[in-house]
Amino acid sequence: MIEIRGVGHRFGRTRALDDVTLDIGEGEFCALLGPSGCGKTTLLRILAGFEKPETGTVTLDGRDLLAVPPHRRPVNLMFQSFALFPHLSVERNVAYGLERERLPRREVRERVEEVLATVGLTEHARRRPHQLSGGQRQRVALARAIVKRPRLLLLDEPLSALDKQVRAGMQLELKRLQHEVGITFLVVTHDQEEAMSLADRIAVMNAGRVEQTDAPVELYERPRTAFVAGFVGANNLFPERDGDGITAVRPERIRIGDGDGDGAGAGAGGRLTGTVVDVSFHGGTTHIAVRVPDLAEPVLVAVQGPSRVATGERVSLSWPPEAAVPIPVSPTEGEKP
Ligand SMILES: Nc1ncnc2c1ncn2[C@@H]1O[C@H](COP(=O)(O)OP(=O)(O)O)[C@@H](O)[C@H]1O
Ligand SMILES: [Mg+2]
């Protein structure tokens, strides 16, 4: 449905987007994942028409989208702050965009009712935004975005203003909603877990570039660049013994034993010895950081449940051969300043 080809954009001397290419299929739930400042919002603003890219093309159903003025695009952008009108009721907030299009009052009323039922706010239709919880305000913003029936809905960090518990519930709700209304969603997030739980496909961005676009499982199991391996799944990155490649090993694949253990089971996998520098308990798992001589970063190990390992202890680390994922050094990395 959407084809983004070679899109580049600068603000003064800042290169916000660099040769971005991405396809989004009809009805897909797609995520842009990357750290703050990597260009996610800029790409959404280009799709919505608030920014014109210096280079590249964007088409929708094969037609040039960049030539269409923002208000004529079948695209809606839901902002990071929900930007609700504080003096208007929930239903008036939702109706606003349709009223501006001068749709018949009856159609406006029917569509607002329908969409409020979809997001579960029928009972709160007469309230003002300040009489709602954060999660409910989020739903008003969503209702307002989908009531106009865009082909593509862009969501910029839609859940970042919510606290953790509400966020988990809203993630499920967003997925259900997308399924129900059948609108193509492109959601921006810097949260790896959120992207993985929401999206069919994730484009991982770094410094203005899309480094890899894949389904969550593919990204997790077959990262193609060192950045993706580090950002998705918090992989440990080890320089290859021969050649200039990199090997990624996920924290939960590393076994931890005492310092003079025999490393049985390591086989042709990896084996290291180091000193525990940090132990943190997260309920379901414990994260253990181990400083290993000659490695710049501590090795991260994740074990199920609590661990008896203590800071300062000498430990051996081992992993089976199949846990080591080779990362080709991407040719573009050398060109970056
Ligand atoms: N209007 C602007 N003027 C100048 N620089 C901008 C502007 N918008 C974004 N930038 C810069 O472009 C880069 C990408 O920004 P942005 O797209 O907002 O990133 P993200 O949404 O991934 O955090 C950043 O370095 C940011 O500071
Ligand atoms: Mg942003």
XYZ file of N, CA and C and ligand atoms in Angstrom, residues 37 40-42 80 156-157 188, ligand 2:
25
model
N 15.723 10.402 18.877
C 16.530 11.194 17.957
C 16.921 10.478 16.674
N 12.358 8.914 13.866
C 11.034 8.286 13.785
C 9.919 9.301 13.548
N 9.894 10.347 14.381
C 8.834 11.351 14.261
C 8.925 12.067 12.916
N 10.134 12.342 12.477
C 10.310 13.020 11.187
C 9.690 12.194 10.056
N 2.087 12.585 20.073
C 2.686 12.067 21.308
C 1.880 12.548 22.521
N 2.424 8.202 17.228
C 3.760 8.571 17.693
C 3.873 8.322 19.194
N 4.586 7.292 19.576
C 4.760 6.914 20.982
C 3.420 6.972 21.715
N 5.110 4.334 16.317
C 6.492 4.655 16.649
C 6.727 4.358 18.123
Mg 9.807 11.281 18.332
